[in-house]
PDB file of C-alpha atoms in Angstrom:
ATOM      1  CA  MET C   1       0.183  -2.922  49.146  1.00 47.00           C
ATOM      2  CA  LEU C   2       3.420  -1.060  48.630  1.00 48.00           C
ATOM      3  CA  PHE C   3       1.662   2.277  48.137  1.00 47.00           C
ATOM      4  CA  ARG C   4      -0.780   1.614  50.959  1.00 52.00           C
ATOM      5  CA  SER C   5       2.042   1.020  53.424  1.00 51.00           C
ATOM      6  CA  TRP C   6       3.805   4.257  52.465  1.00 48.00           C
ATOM      7  CA  ARG C   7       3.176   7.202  54.755  1.00 53.00           C
ATOM      8  CA  PRO C   8       4.298  10.808  54.036  1.00 52.00           C
ATOM      9  CA  VAL C   9       4.768  11.659  57.721  1.00 50.00           C
ATOM     10  CA  PRO C  10       8.217  10.022  58.158  1.00 58.00           C
ATOM     11  CA  VAL C  11       9.464  11.687  54.967  1.00 53.00           C
ATOM     12  CA  ILE C  12       8.187  15.097  56.065  1.00 60.00           C
ATOM     13  CA  SER C  13       9.619  14.693  59.549  1.00 63.00           C
ATOM     14  CA  ARG C  14      13.011  13.734  58.100  1.00 62.00           C
ATOM     15  CA  ALA C  15      12.919  16.731  55.770  1.00 57.00           C
ATOM     16  CA  MET C  16      12.057  19.043  58.654  1.00 61.00           C
ATOM     17  CA  ALA C  17      14.846  17.549  60.761  1.00 60.00           C
ATOM     18  CA  LEU C  18      17.308  18.074  57.907  1.00 55.00           C
ATOM     19  CA  ALA C  19      16.174  21.675  57.433  1.00 55.00           C
ATOM     20  CA  ARG C  20      16.474  22.297  61.182  1.00 59.00           C
ATOM     21  CA  SER C  21      19.984  20.847  61.278  1.00 59.00           C
ATOM     22  CA  LEU C  22      21.022  23.041  58.339  1.00 51.00           C
ATOM     23  CA  LEU C  23      19.663  26.163  60.007  1.00 53.00           C
ATOM     24  CA  LEU C  24      21.435  25.309  63.235  1.00 56.00           C
ATOM     25  CA  SER C  25      24.706  24.430  61.534  1.00 63.00           C
ATOM     26  CA  ASP C  26      27.587  26.789  62.174  1.00 65.00           C
ATOM     27  CA  TYR C  27      28.228  27.424  58.482  1.00 68.00           C
ATOM     28  CA  VAL C  28      24.684  28.350  57.490  1.00 73.00           C
ATOM     29  CA  ALA C  29      24.092  30.373  60.656  1.00 71.00           C
ATOM     30  CA  SER C  30      27.329  32.275  60.069  1.00 70.00           C
ATOM     31  CA  ILE C  31      26.225  33.167  56.535  1.00 78.00           C
ATOM     32  CA  LEU C  32      22.807  34.316  57.726  1.00 82.00           C
ATOM     33  CA  PHE C  33      24.327  36.442  60.496  1.00 78.00           C
ATOM     34  CA  HIS C  34      26.830  37.907  58.039  1.00 78.00           C
ATOM     35  CA  VAL C  35      24.053  38.875  55.609  1.00 85.00           C
ATOM     36  CA  LEU C  36      22.089  40.434  58.469  1.00 86.00           C
ATOM     37  CA  LYS C  37      25.187  42.347  59.580  1.00 82.00           C
ATOM     38  CA  LEU C  38      25.666  43.701  56.060  1.00 85.00           C
ATOM     39  CA  ALA C  39      22.017  44.781  55.942  1.00 87.00           C
ATOM     40  CA  LEU C  40      22.341  46.610  59.267  1.00 86.00           C
ATOM     41  CA  ALA C  41      25.595  48.249  58.130  1.00 85.00           C
ATOM     42  CA  PHE C  42      23.913  49.399  54.914  1.00 87.00           C
ATOM     43  CA  PHE C  43      20.948  50.796  56.830  1.00 89.00           C
ATOM     44  CA  LEU C  44      23.257  52.528  59.301  1.00 87.00           C
ATOM     45  CA  ASN C  45      25.150  54.286  56.517  1.00 86.00           C
ATOM     46  CA  TRP C  46      21.893  55.170  54.767  1.00 89.00           C
ATOM     47  CA  LEU C  47      20.607  56.653  58.006  1.00 86.00           C
ATOM     48  CA  VAL C  48      23.653  58.864  58.453  1.00 88.00           C
ATOM     49  CA  LEU C  49      23.695  59.867  54.780  1.00 85.00           C
ATOM     50  CA  ASN C  50      20.056  60.946  54.758  1.00 86.00           C
ATOM     51  CA  LYS C  51      19.775  62.522  58.212  1.00 84.00           C
ATOM     52  CA  TYR C  52      23.084  64.382  58.534  1.00 86.00           C
ATOM     53  CA  GLU C  53      24.783  67.007  56.397  1.00 86.00           C
ATOM     54  CA  HIS C  54      27.023  65.782  53.599  1.00 84.00           C
ATOM     55  CA  ALA C  55      30.111  67.073  55.405  1.00 84.00           C
ATOM     56  CA  ASP C  56      29.096  65.018  58.457  1.00 86.00           C
ATOM     57  CA  TYR C  57      28.607  61.929  56.320  1.00 84.00           C
ATOM     58  CA  LEU C  58      32.033  62.437  54.784  1.00 85.00           C
ATOM     59  CA  TYR C  59      33.508  62.589  58.284  1.00 84.00           C
ATOM     60  CA  TRP C  60      31.562  59.435  59.196  1.00 86.00           C
ATOM     61  CA  ALA C  61      32.763  57.568  56.092  1.00 85.00           C
ATOM     62  CA  VAL C  62      36.422  58.544  56.486  1.00 82.00           C
ATOM     63  CA  THR C  63      36.458  57.803  60.204  1.00 83.00           C
ATOM     64  CA  SER C  64      34.709  54.450  59.743  1.00 81.00           C
ATOM     65  CA  SER C  65      37.279  53.507  57.092  1.00 81.00           C
ATOM     66  CA  ILE C  66      40.123  54.413  59.453  1.00 78.00           C
ATOM     67  CA  LEU C  67      38.581  52.272  62.197  1.00 78.00           C
ATOM     68  CA  VAL C  68      38.181  49.316  59.823  1.00 75.00           C
ATOM     69  CA  VAL C  69      41.796  49.579  58.661  1.00 73.00           C
ATOM     70  CA  ALA C  70      43.029  49.798  62.248  1.00 70.00           C
ATOM     71  CA  THR C  71      41.185  46.627  63.317  1.00 71.00           C
ATOM     72  CA  ALA C  72      41.464  44.552  60.134  1.00 69.00           C
ATOM     73  CA  SER C  73      45.222  44.903  59.623  1.00 67.00           C
ATOM     74  CA  ASP C  74      46.390  42.137  61.961  1.00 73.00           C
ATOM     75  CA  PHE C  75      48.922  40.786  59.422  1.00 76.00           C
ATOM     76  CA  GLY C  76      47.280  37.369  59.544  1.00 82.00           C
ATOM     77  CA  ILE C  77      47.880  36.844  63.262  1.00 86.00           C
ATOM     78  CA  GLY C  78      44.235  35.928  63.892  1.00 84.00           C
ATOM     79  CA  GLN C  79      44.109  33.353  61.096  1.00 85.00           C
ATOM     80  CA  HIS C  80      47.503  31.951  62.058  1.00 89.00           C
ATOM     81  CA  THR C  81      46.357  31.581  65.661  1.00 89.00           C
ATOM     82  CA  THR C  82      43.249  29.693  64.534  1.00 88.00           C
ATOM     83  CA  THR C  83      45.333  27.315  62.408  1.00 89.00           C
ATOM     84  CA  VAL C  84      47.798  26.649  65.220  1.00 90.00           C
ATOM     85  CA  LEU C  85      45.004  26.042  67.747  1.00 90.00           C
ATOM     86  CA  ILE C  86      43.324  23.512  65.466  1.00 88.00           C
ATOM     87  CA  ASN C  87      46.539  21.553  64.995  1.00 89.00           C
ATOM     88  CA  LYS C  88      47.826  21.632  68.573  1.00 87.00           C
ATOM     89  CA  PRO C  89      46.641  19.778  71.707  1.00 88.00           C
ATOM     90  CA  LYS C  90      44.069  21.725  73.652  1.00 83.00           C
ATOM     91  CA  GLN C  91      46.309  21.676  76.715  1.00 85.00           C
ATOM     92  CA  GLN C  92      48.608  24.096  74.849  1.00 88.00           C
ATOM     93  CA  TRP C  93      45.876  26.556  73.865  1.00 88.00           C
ATOM     94  CA  VAL C  94      46.449  28.953  76.756  1.00 87.00           C
ATOM     95  CA  LEU C  95      50.124  29.255  75.835  1.00 90.00           C
ATOM     96  CA  ILE C  96      49.288  29.732  72.151  1.00 90.00           C
ATOM     97  CA  VAL C  97      46.753  32.493  72.869  1.00 89.00           C
ATOM     98  CA  ASN C  98      49.218  34.213  75.211  1.00 90.00           C
ATOM     99  CA  GLU C  99      51.901  34.149  72.503  1.00 91.00           C
ATOM    100  CA  SER C 100      49.425  35.556  69.980  1.00 92.00           C
ATOM    101  CA  PHE C 101      48.426  38.248  72.459  1.00 90.00           C
ATOM    102  CA  ILE C 102      52.061  39.301  72.852  1.00 92.00           C
ATOM    103  CA  ALA C 103      52.565  39.260  69.072  1.00 91.00           C
ATOM    104  CA  ILE C 104      49.559  41.479  68.427  1.00 91.00           C
ATOM    105  CA  PHE C 105      50.309  43.987  71.198  1.00 93.00           C
ATOM    106  CA  PRO C 106      52.524  46.195  68.970  1.00 91.00           C
ATOM    107  CA  LEU C 107      49.716  46.309  66.402  1.00 89.00           C
ATOM    108  CA  ALA C 108      47.313  47.470  69.120  1.00 90.00           C
ATOM    109  CA  ILE C 109      49.705  50.302  69.966  1.00 92.00           C
ATOM    110  CA  PHE C 110      49.993  51.173  66.280  1.00 88.00           C
ATOM    111  CA  GLY C 111      46.193  51.137  65.972  1.00 86.00           C
ATOM    112  CA  PHE C 112      45.899  53.519  68.910  1.00 90.00           C
ATOM    113  CA  LEU C 113      48.455  55.942  67.438  1.00 90.00           C
ATOM    114  CA  PHE C 114      47.026  55.677  63.920  1.00 86.00           C
ATOM    115  CA  VAL C 115      43.438  56.349  64.976  1.00 85.00           C
ATOM    116  CA  SER C 116      44.138  59.019  67.598  1.00 86.00           C
ATOM    117  CA  MET C 117      46.396  61.001  65.222  1.00 86.00           C
ATOM    118  CA  SER C 118      44.090  60.570  62.227  1.00 81.00           C
ATOM    119  CA  LEU C 119      41.040  61.876  64.085  1.00 80.00           C
ATOM    120  CA  LEU C 120      42.600  64.885  65.808  1.00 79.00           C
ATOM    121  CA  ASP C 121      40.569  67.266  63.641  1.00 74.00           C
ATOM    122  CA  GLY C 122      37.430  66.020  65.395  1.00 70.00           C
ATOM    123  CA  GLY C 123      38.779  66.933  68.830  1.00 78.00           C
ATOM    124  CA  ARG C 124      41.605  65.583  70.964  1.00 84.00           C
ATOM    125  CA  ALA C 125      39.332  63.943  73.554  1.00 86.00           C
ATOM    126  CA  ILE C 126      37.283  62.063  70.937  1.00 85.00           C
ATOM    127  CA  ALA C 127      40.435  61.043  69.059  1.00 86.00           C
ATOM    128  CA  MET C 128      42.100  59.675  72.197  1.00 91.00           C
ATOM    129  CA  LEU C 129      38.975  57.788  73.242  1.00 91.00           C
ATOM    130  CA  MET C 130      38.574  56.285  69.767  1.00 88.00           C
ATOM    131  CA  GLY C 131      42.215  55.268  69.838  1.00 89.00           C
ATOM    132  CA  LEU C 132      41.865  53.560  73.213  1.00 93.00           C
ATOM    133  CA  LEU C 133      38.796  51.647  72.029  1.00 91.00           C
ATOM    134  CA  ILE C 134      40.673  50.465  68.932  1.00 90.00           C
ATOM    135  CA  PHE C 135      43.602  49.459  71.144  1.00 92.00           C
ATOM    136  CA  ALA C 136      41.268  47.269  73.202  1.00 92.00           C
ATOM    137  CA  ARG C 137      39.570  45.751  70.139  1.00 90.00           C
ATOM    138  CA  VAL C 138      42.828  44.734  68.469  1.00 90.00           C
ATOM    139  CA  LEU C 139      43.920  42.926  71.632  1.00 91.00           C
ATOM    140  CA  THR C 140      40.795  40.724  71.445  1.00 90.00           C
ATOM    141  CA  ILE C 141      41.708  39.224  68.044  1.00 89.00           C
ATOM    142  CA  PRO C 142      43.493  36.138  69.492  1.00 89.00           C
ATOM    143  CA  PHE C 143      40.403  35.326  71.557  1.00 88.00           C
ATOM    144  CA  GLY C 144      38.210  35.416  68.458  1.00 86.00           C
ATOM    145  CA  ALA C 145      40.536  32.799  66.994  1.00 87.00           C
ATOM    146  CA  VAL C 146      39.538  30.441  69.805  1.00 87.00           C
ATOM    147  CA  LEU C 147      35.882  30.558  68.707  1.00 85.00           C
ATOM    148  CA  ASN C 148      36.937  29.809  65.144  1.00 83.00           C
ATOM    149  CA  ALA C 149      39.070  26.873  66.300  1.00 84.00           C
ATOM    150  CA  VAL C 150      36.156  25.235  68.132  1.00 82.00           C
ATOM    151  CA  ASN C 151      33.777  25.870  65.213  1.00 77.00           C
ATOM    152  CA  LYS C 152      31.764  28.497  67.080  1.00 79.00           C
ATOM    153  CA  TYR C 153      32.128  31.142  64.401  1.00 76.00           C
ATOM    154  CA  LYS C 154      28.393  31.761  64.436  1.00 79.00           C
ATOM    155  CA  LEU C 155      28.615  33.063  68.022  1.00 81.00           C
ATOM    156  CA  ARG C 156      31.106  35.668  66.872  1.00 81.00           C
ATOM    157  CA  LYS C 157      28.873  36.704  63.985  1.00 82.00           C
ATOM    158  CA  LEU C 158      25.806  36.842  66.232  1.00 86.00           C
ATOM    159  CA  THR C 159      27.659  39.091  68.670  1.00 88.00           C
ATOM    160  CA  GLU C 160      28.636  41.397  65.820  1.00 85.00           C
ATOM    161  CA  VAL C 161      25.031  41.524  64.599  1.00 88.00           C
ATOM    162  CA  ILE C 162      23.841  42.519  68.075  1.00 91.00           C
ATOM    163  CA  ALA C 163      26.527  45.227  68.194  1.00 90.00           C
ATOM    164  CA  TYR C 164      25.309  46.603  64.863  1.00 88.00           C
ATOM    165  CA  ALA C 165      21.675  46.496  66.008  1.00 92.00           C
ATOM    166  CA  VAL C 166      22.477  48.429  69.190  1.00 93.00           C
ATOM    167  CA  SER C 167      24.512  50.896  67.100  1.00 90.00           C
ATOM    168  CA  VAL C 168      21.531  51.491  64.816  1.00 91.00           C
ATOM    169  CA  ILE C 169      19.334  52.266  67.826  1.00 93.00           C
ATOM    170  CA  GLY C 170      21.971  54.610  69.267  1.00 93.00           C
ATOM    171  CA  VAL C 171      22.511  56.428  65.976  1.00 90.00           C
ATOM    172  CA  TRP C 172      18.752  56.739  65.458  1.00 92.00           C
ATOM    173  CA  ILE C 173      18.443  58.427  68.848  1.00 93.00           C
ATOM    174  CA  CYS C 174      21.268  60.783  67.867  1.00 90.00           C
ATOM    175  CA  VAL C 175      19.462  61.605  64.632  1.00 86.00           C
ATOM    176  CA  ILE C 176      16.135  62.479  66.233  1.00 88.00           C
ATOM    177  CA  THR C 177      17.858  64.547  68.932  1.00 90.00           C
ATOM    178  CA  SER C 178      20.243  66.304  66.486  1.00 85.00           C
ATOM    179  CA  ILE C 179      23.407  65.198  68.289  1.00 89.00           C
ATOM    180  CA  PRO C 180      26.714  65.933  66.468  1.00 88.00           C
ATOM    181  CA  ILE C 181      28.143  63.207  64.238  1.00 87.00           C
ATOM    182  CA  ALA C 182      31.074  62.518  66.582  1.00 86.00           C
ATOM    183  CA  VAL C 183      28.700  60.959  69.123  1.00 89.00           C
ATOM    184  CA  PRO C 184      27.229  58.345  66.715  1.00 89.00           C
ATOM    185  CA  LEU C 185      30.777  57.400  65.739  1.00 89.00           C
ATOM    186  CA  LEU C 186      31.667  56.989  69.379  1.00 90.00           C
ATOM    187  CA  ILE C 187      28.554  54.866  69.950  1.00 91.00           C
ATOM    188  CA  LEU C 188      29.513  52.655  67.008  1.00 89.00           C
ATOM    189  CA  ASN C 189      33.032  52.164  68.327  1.00 90.00           C
ATOM    190  CA  VAL C 190      31.849  51.503  71.896  1.00 93.00           C
ATOM    191  CA  CYS C 191      29.368  48.867  70.666  1.00 92.00           C
ATOM    192  CA  PHE C 192      32.023  47.080  68.635  1.00 90.00           C
ATOM    193  CA  THR C 193      34.481  47.155  71.526  1.00 92.00           C
ATOM    194  CA  ALA C 194      31.843  45.807  73.915  1.00 93.00           C
ATOM    195  CA  ALA C 195      31.120  43.003  71.431  1.00 92.00           C
ATOM    196  CA  ALA C 196      34.834  42.207  71.221  1.00 91.00           C
ATOM    197  CA  VAL C 197      35.100  42.033  75.022  1.00 92.00           C
ATOM    198  CA  PHE C 198      32.101  39.700  75.121  1.00 92.00           C
ATOM    199  CA  ILE C 199      33.775  37.513  72.499  1.00 90.00           C
ATOM    200  CA  CYS C 200      36.766  37.297  74.852  1.00 89.00           C
ATOM    201  CA  TYR C 201      34.434  36.096  77.592  1.00 90.00           C
ATOM    202  CA  LEU C 202      32.890  33.477  75.298  1.00 87.00           C
ATOM    203  CA  ALA C 203      36.311  32.317  74.109  1.00 86.00           C
ATOM    204  CA  THR C 204      37.575  31.955  77.667  1.00 85.00           C
ATOM    205  CA  LYS C 205      34.494  30.016  78.745  1.00 82.00           C
ATOM    206  CA  ILE C 206      34.322  27.763  75.687  1.00 76.00           C
ATOM    207  CA  GLY C 207      38.090  27.301  75.562  1.00 66.00           C
ATOM    208  CA  ARG C 208      38.161  26.042  79.148  1.00 66.00           C
ATOM    209  CA  ALA C 209      35.340  23.626  78.385  1.00 53.00           C
ATOM    210  CA  HIS C 210      37.373  22.134  75.527  1.00 53.00           C
ATOM    211  CA  VAL C 211      40.613  21.753  77.465  1.00 50.00           C
TER     212      VAL C 211
END
């Protein structure tokens, strides 16, 4: 009687519900998006390496490294902002983000100067434009901290994945049309800056909903 009353359907449905909840969880989704971002980054570099001259790839690699350094070196302001937001009342979040924005402003200026001066060999106009885009991206770091504080990290990762995907399409078009390497670099930087601005929009919208 015990075995006759047992039905596999409830067990299967519970297993499917558990699997669905894991896939939709912020942690697992963030990991999946991060892996996808790494795959797109690898493909993007492979594309440039195989379709452009080696000197162009060297320029791409050096410039990309400079851009990463300029945006990653926030001296822990982003992580500190996330920690403070988590431990403070939500009514104070606007003030906290504003203080973080003021604190990171000098780093945005440094990023602009660092990038624009480092890339002068590629042309003054391109160097200045790259510097301005980096300036804008650094200023968005405090807003990304808001998404982390409300456990919406997967939205940030998804936005970055979309930026990489659009970059791949843009670079592929540059490859098949034989456009100079400076243009793919500009496309990459524009896509990342657009993603950062969209993250600001998400942070503002979600942050207001949590206040």
